[in-house]
Amino acid sequence: LNFKHVQKMVERKNKLLEKTLSYLQSAQKKLIQSEKMAALGVLTAGIAHEINNPVNFIKTSAIGLEQDIKDIERLLSFYKENCSRCNHNNNATKASLESIKKDIEFDILIKELPQLMHNIKEGVNRTQEIVSSLRLYSRMDDFDFKQTNIHSLLDSALVILKNRYYKKIEVTKAYGEIPIIYGNAGKLIQVFTNIITNAIDALQSIERDKKRITIRTYLELREDIEYIAVEIKDNGPGIKQSHIDKIFDPFFTTKDVGKGSGLGLSISNGIISEHNGIIEVTTKPESGTLFSIFLPVKEEHHEK
């Protein structure tokens, strides 16, 4: 009788310990996510602010420069058109103008000016895209769910990561017709950035002629619930089957020391759960990995 009583007490304590451990693990994951998001938010918000000031200055200057160049082009064109009509008494002036035109390479100059202005505008526009993406990225500690354009978030994630894949990996976008949904833009962009980063890392670890990442979106009905599906697929080495059940565990990583904290997918899984969504992974050795994210279309705004 005493043995059975002790056994029941041990079982109760074991259940209590398991419950406590589960609670601590959950609290740990939330704490890690909160601290990481707060630090990244402060960093990116500061960078975005510092970049935005000089960009506005450059953009304003470029607009004025463009008009000045148009005026110069108009003046030079006038001289060019009228020099052929100069009489013999103006031969000296004509010769001087021809000398100046030769010195400044007038014909080349006229062709170069529009291209230079195009380059300036393109550089400013790209920098503004980065600023916009960083601002979204810095909102990860905002718990409000607002109307969110998933395609814009995917584009922003690609802008942030462009220097890592540009001219190295072919990125294909196959966007379908999907609606605006309620979500936390900052947190969702973190998910997309984490998964795309993992795809880039996987492709950089192998030698392959054509390295590809494909991002696809579409609508899918699951158990009478309509979801936006986001697929991020790479043609890398794949994930070992022995690792599949562990990839969403905190601190689990297959990357070298110093190259991965093992928190990215764990945090991403938590964010998708906050959105009442689903995240799945399928993989084949040497054929790549597919991450599928499903976000409910009619999820309403709610407090966290």
PDB file of C-alpha atoms in Angstrom:
ATOM      1  CA  LEU A   1       0.000   0.000   0.000  1.00  0.00           C
ATOM      2  CA  ASN A   2       2.769   2.408   0.909  1.00  0.00           C
ATOM      3  CA  PHE A   3       4.589   1.597  -2.326  1.00  0.00           C
ATOM      4  CA  LYS A   4       1.487   2.384  -4.422  1.00  0.00           C
ATOM      5  CA  HIS A   5       0.986   5.623  -2.507  1.00  0.00           C
ATOM      6  CA  VAL A   6       4.589   6.665  -3.121  1.00  0.00           C
ATOM      7  CA  GLN A   7       4.312   5.694  -6.775  1.00  0.00           C
ATOM      8  CA  LYS A   8       1.227   7.902  -7.224  1.00  0.00           C
ATOM      9  CA  MET A   9       3.006  10.814  -5.518  1.00  0.00           C
ATOM     10  CA  VAL A  10       5.996  10.395  -7.827  1.00  0.00           C
ATOM     11  CA  GLU A  11       3.736  10.296 -10.876  1.00  0.00           C
ATOM     12  CA  ARG A  12       1.958  13.481  -9.767  1.00  0.00           C
ATOM     13  CA  LYS A  13       5.272  15.233  -9.213  1.00  0.00           C
ATOM     14  CA  ASN A  14       6.568  14.063 -12.583  1.00  0.00           C
ATOM     15  CA  LYS A  15       3.486  15.496 -14.303  1.00  0.00           C
ATOM     16  CA  LEU A  16       3.916  18.737 -12.399  1.00  0.00           C
ATOM     17  CA  LEU A  17       7.589  18.892 -13.391  1.00  0.00           C
ATOM     18  CA  GLU A  18       6.719  18.196 -17.051  1.00  0.00           C
ATOM     19  CA  LYS A  19       4.124  20.963 -16.967  1.00  0.00           C
ATOM     20  CA  THR A  20       6.595  23.359 -15.346  1.00  0.00           C
ATOM     21  CA  LEU A  21       9.296  22.446 -17.869  1.00  0.00           C
ATOM     22  CA  SER A  22       6.900  23.021 -20.756  1.00  0.00           C
ATOM     23  CA  TYR A  23       5.946  26.408 -19.312  1.00  0.00           C
ATOM     24  CA  LEU A  24       9.606  27.404 -18.847  1.00  0.00           C
ATOM     25  CA  GLN A  25      10.476  26.345 -22.392  1.00  0.00           C
ATOM     26  CA  SER A  26       7.583  28.390 -23.755  1.00  0.00           C
ATOM     27  CA  ALA A  27       8.568  31.396 -21.621  1.00  0.00           C
ATOM     28  CA  GLN A  28      12.182  31.030 -22.760  1.00  0.00           C
ATOM     29  CA  LYS A  29      11.160  31.047 -26.436  1.00  0.00           C
ATOM     30  CA  LYS A  30       9.026  34.158 -25.932  1.00  0.00           C
ATOM     31  CA  LEU A  31      11.816  35.911 -24.036  1.00  0.00           C
ATOM     32  CA  ILE A  32      14.385  35.088 -26.735  1.00  0.00           C
ATOM     33  CA  GLN A  33      12.038  36.331 -29.424  1.00  0.00           C
ATOM     34  CA  SER A  34      11.147  39.512 -27.537  1.00  0.00           C
ATOM     35  CA  GLU A  35      14.764  40.451 -26.817  1.00  0.00           C
ATOM     36  CA  LYS A  36      15.943  39.625 -30.322  1.00  0.00           C
ATOM     37  CA  MET A  37      13.127  41.577 -31.954  1.00  0.00           C
ATOM     38  CA  ALA A  38      13.654  44.601 -29.710  1.00  0.00           C
ATOM     39  CA  ALA A  39      17.384  44.734 -30.476  1.00  0.00           C
ATOM     40  CA  LEU A  40      16.850  44.338 -34.216  1.00  0.00           C
ATOM     41  CA  GLY A  41      14.086  46.933 -34.141  1.00  0.00           C
ATOM     42  CA  VAL A  42      16.286  49.573 -32.487  1.00  0.00           C
ATOM     43  CA  LEU A  43      19.152  48.826 -34.872  1.00  0.00           C
ATOM     44  CA  THR A  44      17.165  48.921 -38.092  1.00  0.00           C
ATOM     45  CA  ALA A  45      15.099  51.957 -37.067  1.00  0.00           C
ATOM     46  CA  GLY A  46      18.342  53.876 -36.431  1.00  0.00           C
ATOM     47  CA  ILE A  47      19.845  52.800 -39.761  1.00  0.00           C
ATOM     48  CA  ALA A  48      16.677  53.723 -41.641  1.00  0.00           C
ATOM     49  CA  HIS A  49      16.617  57.185 -40.050  1.00  0.00           C
ATOM     50  CA  GLU A  50      20.274  57.872 -40.802  1.00  0.00           C
ATOM     51  CA  ILE A  51      19.985  56.719 -44.415  1.00  0.00           C
ATOM     52  CA  ASN A  52      16.772  58.623 -45.075  1.00  0.00           C
ATOM     53  CA  ASN A  53      18.216  62.090 -44.347  1.00  0.00           C
ATOM     54  CA  PRO A  54      20.992  62.064 -46.977  1.00  0.00           C
ATOM     55  CA  VAL A  55      18.683  60.315 -49.447  1.00  0.00           C
ATOM     56  CA  ASN A  56      16.177  63.177 -49.212  1.00  0.00           C
ATOM     57  CA  PHE A  57      19.017  65.661 -49.720  1.00  0.00           C
ATOM     58  CA  ILE A  58      20.294  63.777 -52.783  1.00  0.00           C
ATOM     59  CA  LYS A  59      16.827  63.427 -54.263  1.00  0.00           C
ATOM     60  CA  THR A  60      16.073  67.147 -53.888  1.00  0.00           C
ATOM     61  CA  SER A  61      19.438  68.049 -55.410  1.00  0.00           C
ATOM     62  CA  ALA A  62      18.967  65.622 -58.285  1.00  0.00           C
ATOM     63  CA  ILE A  63      15.638  67.243 -59.222  1.00  0.00           C
ATOM     64  CA  GLY A  64      17.316  70.652 -59.416  1.00  0.00           C
ATOM     65  CA  LEU A  65      20.306  69.231 -61.267  1.00  0.00           C
ATOM     66  CA  GLU A  66      18.043  67.628 -63.823  1.00  0.00           C
ATOM     67  CA  GLN A  67      16.407  70.980 -64.632  1.00  0.00           C
ATOM     68  CA  ASP A  68      19.792  72.724 -64.794  1.00  0.00           C
ATOM     69  CA  ILE A  69      21.075  70.121 -67.227  1.00  0.00           C
ATOM     70  CA  LYS A  70      17.998  70.579 -69.414  1.00  0.00           C
ATOM     71  CA  ASP A  71      18.718  74.318 -69.537  1.00  0.00           C
ATOM     72  CA  ILE A  72      22.345  73.670 -70.488  1.00  0.00           C
ATOM     73  CA  GLU A  73      21.266  71.217 -73.182  1.00  0.00           C
ATOM     74  CA  ARG A  74      18.868  73.824 -74.578  1.00  0.00           C
ATOM     75  CA  LEU A  75      21.583  76.495 -74.639  1.00  0.00           C
ATOM     76  CA  LEU A  76      24.157  74.219 -76.254  1.00  0.00           C
ATOM     77  CA  SER A  77      21.644  73.026 -78.821  1.00  0.00           C
ATOM     78  CA  PHE A  78      20.878  76.649 -79.707  1.00  0.00           C
ATOM     79  CA  TYR A  79      24.549  77.378 -80.317  1.00  0.00           C
ATOM     80  CA  LYS A  80      24.938  74.187 -82.324  1.00  0.00           C
ATOM     81  CA  GLU A  81      21.989  75.023 -84.577  1.00  0.00           C
ATOM     82  CA  ASN A  82      23.002  78.655 -85.116  1.00  0.00           C
ATOM     83  CA  CYS A  83      26.763  78.282 -85.604  1.00  0.00           C
ATOM     84  CA  SER A  84      26.199  76.996 -89.147  1.00  0.00           C
ATOM     85  CA  ARG A  85      24.550  80.341 -89.987  1.00  0.00           C
ATOM     86  CA  CYS A  86      27.429  82.495 -88.713  1.00  0.00           C
ATOM     87  CA  ASN A  87      28.748  84.893 -91.414  1.00  0.00           C
ATOM     88  CA  HIS A  88      32.403  85.318 -92.248  1.00  0.00           C
ATOM     89  CA  ASN A  89      32.794  88.107 -89.671  1.00  0.00           C
ATOM     90  CA  ASN A  90      32.021  85.572 -86.926  1.00  0.00           C
ATOM     91  CA  ASN A  91      34.550  82.978 -88.007  1.00  0.00           C
ATOM     92  CA  ALA A  92      36.585  83.562 -84.866  1.00  0.00           C
ATOM     93  CA  THR A  93      33.556  82.990 -82.631  1.00  0.00           C
ATOM     94  CA  LYS A  94      32.622  79.916 -84.575  1.00  0.00           C
ATOM     95  CA  ALA A  95      36.127  78.545 -84.290  1.00  0.00           C
ATOM     96  CA  SER A  96      36.134  79.190 -80.550  1.00  0.00           C
ATOM     97  CA  LEU A  97      32.820  77.406 -80.103  1.00  0.00           C
ATOM     98  CA  GLU A  98      34.025  74.455 -82.158  1.00  0.00           C
ATOM     99  CA  SER A  99      37.148  74.306 -80.011  1.00  0.00           C
ATOM    100  CA  ILE A 100      35.108  74.279 -76.815  1.00  0.00           C
ATOM    101  CA  LYS A 101      32.798  71.599 -78.207  1.00  0.00           C
ATOM    102  CA  LYS A 102      35.775  69.461 -79.047  1.00  0.00           C
ATOM    103  CA  ASP A 103      37.339  70.067 -75.655  1.00  0.00           C
ATOM    104  CA  ILE A 104      34.241  69.039 -73.707  1.00  0.00           C
ATOM    105  CA  GLU A 105      33.378  66.234 -76.160  1.00  0.00           C
ATOM    106  CA  PHE A 106      29.963  67.785 -76.761  1.00  0.00           C
ATOM    107  CA  ASP A 107      28.395  64.879 -78.658  1.00  0.00           C
ATOM    108  CA  ILE A 108      29.394  62.374 -75.974  1.00  0.00           C
ATOM    109  CA  LEU A 109      28.291  64.765 -73.244  1.00  0.00           C
ATOM    110  CA  ILE A 110      24.785  65.062 -74.676  1.00  0.00           C
ATOM    111  CA  LYS A 111      24.450  61.271 -74.739  1.00  0.00           C
ATOM    112  CA  GLU A 112      25.890  60.773 -71.238  1.00  0.00           C
ATOM    113  CA  LEU A 113      23.809  63.332 -69.329  1.00  0.00           C
ATOM    114  CA  PRO A 114      20.462  61.478 -69.483  1.00  0.00           C
ATOM    115  CA  GLN A 115      22.134  58.205 -68.487  1.00  0.00           C
ATOM    116  CA  LEU A 116      23.873  59.863 -65.538  1.00  0.00           C
ATOM    117  CA  MET A 117      20.564  61.275 -64.324  1.00  0.00           C
ATOM    118  CA  HIS A 118      18.944  57.868 -64.737  1.00  0.00           C
ATOM    119  CA  ASN A 119      21.702  56.293 -62.619  1.00  0.00           C
ATOM    120  CA  ILE A 120      21.277  58.888 -59.859  1.00  0.00           C
ATOM    121  CA  LYS A 121      17.518  58.363 -59.753  1.00  0.00           C
ATOM    122  CA  GLU A 122      17.897  54.583 -59.777  1.00  0.00           C
ATOM    123  CA  GLY A 123      20.358  54.719 -56.890  1.00  0.00           C
ATOM    124  CA  VAL A 124      18.054  56.953 -54.854  1.00  0.00           C
ATOM    125  CA  ASN A 125      15.035  54.770 -55.571  1.00  0.00           C
ATOM    126  CA  ARG A 126      16.883  51.612 -54.513  1.00  0.00           C
ATOM    127  CA  THR A 127      18.072  53.254 -51.311  1.00  0.00           C
ATOM    128  CA  GLN A 128      14.519  54.341 -50.536  1.00  0.00           C
ATOM    129  CA  GLU A 129      13.379  50.743 -51.042  1.00  0.00           C
ATOM    130  CA  ILE A 130      15.964  49.640 -48.479  1.00  0.00           C
ATOM    131  CA  VAL A 131      14.808  52.321 -46.029  1.00  0.00           C
ATOM    132  CA  SER A 132      11.192  51.257 -46.491  1.00  0.00           C
ATOM    133  CA  SER A 133      12.123  47.610 -45.939  1.00  0.00           C
ATOM    134  CA  LEU A 134      14.125  48.427 -42.820  1.00  0.00           C
ATOM    135  CA  ARG A 135      11.212  50.395 -41.410  1.00  0.00           C
ATOM    136  CA  LEU A 136       8.968  47.373 -41.846  1.00  0.00           C
ATOM    137  CA  TYR A 137      11.661  45.187 -40.303  1.00  0.00           C
ATOM    138  CA  SER A 138      11.893  47.515 -37.273  1.00  0.00           C
ATOM    139  CA  ARG A 139       8.219  47.044 -36.373  1.00  0.00           C
ATOM    140  CA  MET A 140       8.698  43.515 -35.056  1.00  0.00           C
ATOM    141  CA  ASP A 141       7.945  44.548 -31.457  1.00  0.00           C
ATOM    142  CA  ASP A 142       4.605  46.067 -32.524  1.00  0.00           C
ATOM    143  CA  PHE A 143       1.829  43.699 -31.437  1.00  0.00           C
ATOM    144  CA  ASP A 144      -0.896  45.313 -33.536  1.00  0.00           C
ATOM    145  CA  PHE A 145      -2.348  43.336 -36.416  1.00  0.00           C
ATOM    146  CA  LYS A 146      -3.022  45.584 -39.393  1.00  0.00           C
ATOM    147  CA  GLN A 147      -3.934  45.157 -43.037  1.00  0.00           C
ATOM    148  CA  THR A 148      -0.857  43.624 -44.631  1.00  0.00           C
ATOM    149  CA  ASN A 149       0.215  43.032 -48.217  1.00  0.00           C
ATOM    150  CA  ILE A 150       2.143  39.752 -48.274  1.00  0.00           C
ATOM    151  CA  HIS A 151       3.709  40.465 -51.680  1.00  0.00           C
ATOM    152  CA  SER A 152       5.122  43.779 -50.407  1.00  0.00           C
ATOM    153  CA  LEU A 153       6.663  41.983 -47.419  1.00  0.00           C
ATOM    154  CA  LEU A 154       8.269  39.350 -49.648  1.00  0.00           C
ATOM    155  CA  ASP A 155       9.655  42.084 -51.922  1.00  0.00           C
ATOM    156  CA  SER A 156      11.045  43.940 -48.897  1.00  0.00           C
ATOM    157  CA  ALA A 157      12.747  40.788 -47.610  1.00  0.00           C
ATOM    158  CA  LEU A 158      14.372  40.328 -51.024  1.00  0.00           C
ATOM    159  CA  VAL A 159      15.563  43.955 -51.028  1.00  0.00           C
ATOM    160  CA  ILE A 160      17.201  43.480 -47.610  1.00  0.00           C
ATOM    161  CA  LEU A 161      18.948  40.284 -48.751  1.00  0.00           C
ATOM    162  CA  LYS A 162      19.781  41.381 -52.305  1.00  0.00           C
ATOM    163  CA  ASN A 163      23.508  41.782 -51.690  1.00  0.00           C
ATOM    164  CA  ARG A 164      23.661  38.113 -50.633  1.00  0.00           C
ATOM    165  CA  TYR A 165      22.073  36.589 -53.730  1.00  0.00           C
ATOM    166  CA  TYR A 166      22.509  39.181 -56.506  1.00  0.00           C
ATOM    167  CA  LYS A 167      24.270  37.661 -59.540  1.00  0.00           C
ATOM    168  CA  LYS A 168      24.812  34.441 -57.562  1.00  0.00           C
ATOM    169  CA  ILE A 169      21.333  32.947 -57.238  1.00  0.00           C
ATOM    170  CA  GLU A 170      18.387  33.197 -59.618  1.00  0.00           C
ATOM    171  CA  VAL A 171      15.301  34.335 -57.694  1.00  0.00           C
ATOM    172  CA  THR A 172      11.945  33.722 -59.374  1.00  0.00           C
ATOM    173  CA  LYS A 173       8.678  35.215 -58.136  1.00  0.00           C
ATOM    174  CA  ALA A 174       5.420  33.479 -59.054  1.00  0.00           C
ATOM    175  CA  TYR A 175       2.867  35.638 -57.275  1.00  0.00           C
ATOM    176  CA  GLY A 176      -0.783  34.671 -57.487  1.00  0.00           C
ATOM    177  CA  GLU A 177      -3.950  36.674 -56.853  1.00  0.00           C
ATOM    178  CA  ILE A 178      -4.161  36.964 -53.064  1.00  0.00           C
ATOM    179  CA  PRO A 179      -6.034  39.401 -50.808  1.00  0.00           C
ATOM    180  CA  ILE A 180      -4.770  41.778 -48.133  1.00  0.00           C
ATOM    181  CA  ILE A 181      -4.872  40.112 -44.706  1.00  0.00           C
ATOM    182  CA  TYR A 182      -4.551  41.145 -41.077  1.00  0.00           C
ATOM    183  CA  GLY A 183      -1.057  40.532 -39.750  1.00  0.00           C
ATOM    184  CA  ASN A 184       1.998  41.977 -38.068  1.00  0.00           C
ATOM    185  CA  ALA A 185       4.126  43.218 -40.964  1.00  0.00           C
ATOM    186  CA  GLY A 186       7.368  43.422 -38.998  1.00  0.00           C
ATOM    187  CA  LYS A 187       7.133  39.900 -37.657  1.00  0.00           C
ATOM    188  CA  LEU A 188       6.066  38.374 -40.956  1.00  0.00           C
ATOM    189  CA  ILE A 189       8.937  40.005 -42.818  1.00  0.00           C
ATOM    190  CA  GLN A 190      11.218  38.459 -40.182  1.00  0.00           C
ATOM    191  CA  VAL A 191       9.811  35.021 -41.053  1.00  0.00           C
ATOM    192  CA  PHE A 192      10.337  35.509 -44.784  1.00  0.00           C
ATOM    193  CA  THR A 193      13.834  36.909 -44.217  1.00  0.00           C
ATOM    194  CA  ASN A 194      14.805  33.957 -42.009  1.00  0.00           C
ATOM    195  CA  ILE A 195      13.620  31.344 -44.495  1.00  0.00           C
ATOM    196  CA  ILE A 196      15.122  33.049 -47.553  1.00  0.00           C
ATOM    197  CA  THR A 197      18.403  33.484 -45.646  1.00  0.00           C
ATOM    198  CA  ASN A 198      18.466  29.749 -44.916  1.00  0.00           C
ATOM    199  CA  ALA A 199      17.859  29.017 -48.605  1.00  0.00           C
ATOM    200  CA  ILE A 200      20.737  31.318 -49.591  1.00  0.00           C
ATOM    201  CA  ASP A 201      23.031  29.686 -47.024  1.00  0.00           C
ATOM    202  CA  ALA A 202      22.099  26.210 -48.269  1.00  0.00           C
ATOM    203  CA  LEU A 203      22.850  27.149 -51.889  1.00  0.00           C
ATOM    204  CA  GLN A 204      26.134  28.820 -51.013  1.00  0.00           C
ATOM    205  CA  SER A 205      27.301  25.601 -49.347  1.00  0.00           C
ATOM    206  CA  ILE A 206      27.265  23.671 -52.646  1.00  0.00           C
ATOM    207  CA  GLU A 207      28.769  23.869 -56.115  1.00  0.00           C
ATOM    208  CA  ARG A 208      26.024  24.050 -58.712  1.00  0.00           C
ATOM    209  CA  ASP A 209      25.720  25.765 -62.077  1.00  0.00           C
ATOM    210  CA  LYS A 210      22.193  27.054 -61.608  1.00  0.00           C
ATOM    211  CA  LYS A 211      21.219  27.992 -58.082  1.00  0.00           C
ATOM    212  CA  ARG A 212      17.559  28.905 -57.765  1.00  0.00           C
ATOM    213  CA  ILE A 213      15.086  30.174 -55.201  1.00  0.00           C
ATOM    214  CA  THR A 214      11.418  30.229 -56.185  1.00  0.00           C
ATOM    215  CA  ILE A 215       8.807  32.170 -54.229  1.00  0.00           C
ATOM    216  CA  ARG A 216       5.192  31.326 -54.988  1.00  0.00           C
ATOM    217  CA  THR A 217       1.899  32.571 -53.531  1.00  0.00           C
ATOM    218  CA  TYR A 218      -1.647  31.305 -53.991  1.00  0.00           C
ATOM    219  CA  LEU A 219      -4.907  30.651 -52.153  1.00  0.00           C
ATOM    220  CA  GLU A 220      -5.643  27.281 -50.592  1.00  0.00           C
ATOM    221  CA  LEU A 221      -8.670  25.887 -48.772  1.00  0.00           C
ATOM    222  CA  ARG A 222      -7.922  23.644 -45.780  1.00  0.00           C
ATOM    223  CA  GLU A 223     -10.714  22.218 -43.634  1.00  0.00           C
ATOM    224  CA  ASP A 224     -13.079  24.985 -44.790  1.00  0.00           C
ATOM    225  CA  ILE A 225     -10.560  27.694 -43.882  1.00  0.00           C
ATOM    226  CA  GLU A 226      -9.108  29.871 -46.644  1.00  0.00           C
ATOM    227  CA  TYR A 227      -5.379  30.472 -46.395  1.00  0.00           C
ATOM    228  CA  ILE A 228      -2.789  32.479 -48.258  1.00  0.00           C
ATOM    229  CA  ALA A 229      -0.006  30.048 -49.095  1.00  0.00           C
ATOM    230  CA  VAL A 230       3.584  31.249 -49.402  1.00  0.00           C
ATOM    231  CA  GLU A 231       6.097  28.746 -50.773  1.00  0.00           C
ATOM    232  CA  ILE A 232       9.839  29.372 -50.610  1.00  0.00           C
ATOM    233  CA  LYS A 233      11.764  26.677 -52.452  1.00  0.00           C
ATOM    234  CA  ASP A 234      15.466  26.216 -53.171  1.00  0.00           C
ATOM    235  CA  ASN A 235      17.320  23.618 -55.230  1.00  0.00           C
ATOM    236  CA  GLY A 236      20.019  23.119 -52.614  1.00  0.00           C
ATOM    237  CA  PRO A 237      21.256  19.984 -50.835  1.00  0.00           C
ATOM    238  CA  GLY A 238      18.097  19.466 -48.775  1.00  0.00           C
ATOM    239  CA  ILE A 239      17.755  18.737 -45.065  1.00  0.00           C
ATOM    240  CA  LYS A 240      18.720  15.396 -43.553  1.00  0.00           C
ATOM    241  CA  GLN A 241      15.691  13.373 -42.509  1.00  0.00           C
ATOM    242  CA  SER A 242      17.198  12.998 -39.042  1.00  0.00           C
ATOM    243  CA  HIS A 243      17.075  16.800 -38.676  1.00  0.00           C
ATOM    244  CA  ILE A 244      13.529  17.438 -39.914  1.00  0.00           C
ATOM    245  CA  ASP A 245      11.886  16.959 -36.504  1.00  0.00           C
ATOM    246  CA  LYS A 246      14.422  19.271 -34.852  1.00  0.00           C
ATOM    247  CA  ILE A 247      14.631  22.272 -37.181  1.00  0.00           C
ATOM    248  CA  PHE A 248      12.022  24.284 -35.244  1.00  0.00           C
ATOM    249  CA  ASP A 249      13.665  23.563 -31.873  1.00  0.00           C
ATOM    250  CA  PRO A 250      15.370  26.561 -30.197  1.00  0.00           C
ATOM    251  CA  PHE A 251      19.164  26.615 -30.688  1.00  0.00           C
ATOM    252  CA  PHE A 252      19.182  23.708 -33.138  1.00  0.00           C
ATOM    253  CA  THR A 253      21.432  24.484 -36.095  1.00  0.00           C
ATOM    254  CA  THR A 254      23.523  22.597 -38.621  1.00  0.00           C
ATOM    255  CA  LYS A 255      25.613  25.676 -39.457  1.00  0.00           C
ATOM    256  CA  ASP A 256      29.187  26.147 -38.332  1.00  0.00           C
ATOM    257  CA  VAL A 257      29.892  27.820 -34.988  1.00  0.00           C
ATOM    258  CA  GLY A 258      29.395  31.569 -35.275  1.00  0.00           C
ATOM    259  CA  LYS A 259      27.285  31.318 -38.430  1.00  0.00           C
ATOM    260  CA  GLY A 260      23.921  30.486 -36.907  1.00  0.00           C
ATOM    261  CA  SER A 261      22.224  30.794 -33.528  1.00  0.00           C
ATOM    262  CA  GLY A 262      19.580  28.146 -34.176  1.00  0.00           C
ATOM    263  CA  LEU A 263      16.813  30.633 -33.328  1.00  0.00           C
ATOM    264  CA  GLY A 264      15.589  31.702 -36.779  1.00  0.00           C
ATOM    265  CA  LEU A 265      13.172  28.881 -37.516  1.00  0.00           C
ATOM    266  CA  SER A 266      12.073  28.607 -33.893  1.00  0.00           C
ATOM    267  CA  ILE A 267      11.167  32.297 -33.878  1.00  0.00           C
ATOM    268  CA  SER A 268       9.501  31.970 -37.287  1.00  0.00           C
ATOM    269  CA  ASN A 269       7.389  29.051 -36.079  1.00  0.00           C
ATOM    270  CA  GLY A 270       6.269  31.088 -33.077  1.00  0.00           C
ATOM    271  CA  ILE A 271       5.329  34.076 -35.256  1.00  0.00           C
ATOM    272  CA  ILE A 272       3.263  31.952 -37.631  1.00  0.00           C
ATOM    273  CA  SER A 273       1.507  30.373 -34.622  1.00  0.00           C
ATOM    274  CA  GLU A 274       0.678  33.889 -33.373  1.00  0.00           C
ATOM    275  CA  HIS A 275      -1.057  34.456 -36.701  1.00  0.00           C
ATOM    276  CA  ASN A 276      -2.986  31.162 -36.323  1.00  0.00           C
ATOM    277  CA  GLY A 277      -1.097  29.936 -39.345  1.00  0.00           C
ATOM    278  CA  ILE A 278       0.783  26.799 -40.302  1.00  0.00           C
ATOM    279  CA  ILE A 279       4.385  26.285 -41.385  1.00  0.00           C
ATOM    280  CA  GLU A 280       5.489  23.078 -43.086  1.00  0.00           C
ATOM    281  CA  VAL A 281       8.718  21.814 -44.597  1.00  0.00           C
ATOM    282  CA  THR A 282       9.380  19.135 -47.208  1.00  0.00           C
ATOM    283  CA  THR A 283      12.815  18.194 -48.462  1.00  0.00           C
ATOM    284  CA  LYS A 284      14.620  15.759 -50.707  1.00  0.00           C
ATOM    285  CA  PRO A 285      18.363  14.992 -50.630  1.00  0.00           C
ATOM    286  CA  GLU A 286      20.192  16.945 -53.360  1.00  0.00           C
ATOM    287  CA  SER A 287      16.861  18.269 -54.682  1.00  0.00           C
ATOM    288  CA  GLY A 288      16.212  21.128 -52.315  1.00  0.00           C
ATOM    289  CA  THR A 289      13.876  22.239 -49.562  1.00  0.00           C
ATOM    290  CA  LEU A 290      10.382  23.711 -49.656  1.00  0.00           C
ATOM    291  CA  PHE A 291       8.980  25.812 -46.813  1.00  0.00           C
ATOM    292  CA  SER A 292       5.216  26.337 -47.023  1.00  0.00           C
ATOM    293  CA  ILE A 293       3.537  28.996 -44.901  1.00  0.00           C
ATOM    294  CA  PHE A 294      -0.245  29.197 -44.604  1.00  0.00           C
ATOM    295  CA  LEU A 295      -1.853  32.362 -43.205  1.00  0.00           C
ATOM    296  CA  PRO A 296      -5.627  32.582 -42.641  1.00  0.00           C
ATOM    297  CA  VAL A 297      -7.331  35.129 -44.886  1.00  0.00           C
ATOM    298  CA  LYS A 298     -10.110  36.143 -42.499  1.00  0.00           C
ATOM    299  CA  GLU A 299      -8.061  36.410 -39.318  1.00  0.00           C
ATOM    300  CA  GLU A 300      -9.311  39.554 -37.578  1.00  0.00           C
ATOM    301  CA  HIS A 301      -7.375  42.129 -35.584  1.00  0.00           C
ATOM    302  CA  HIS A 302      -6.756  41.003 -32.033  1.00  0.00           C
ATOM    303  CA  GLU A 303      -4.689  42.015 -29.032  1.00  0.00           C
ATOM    304  CA  LYS A 304      -1.707  40.018 -27.934  1.00  0.00           C
TER     305      LYS A 304
END
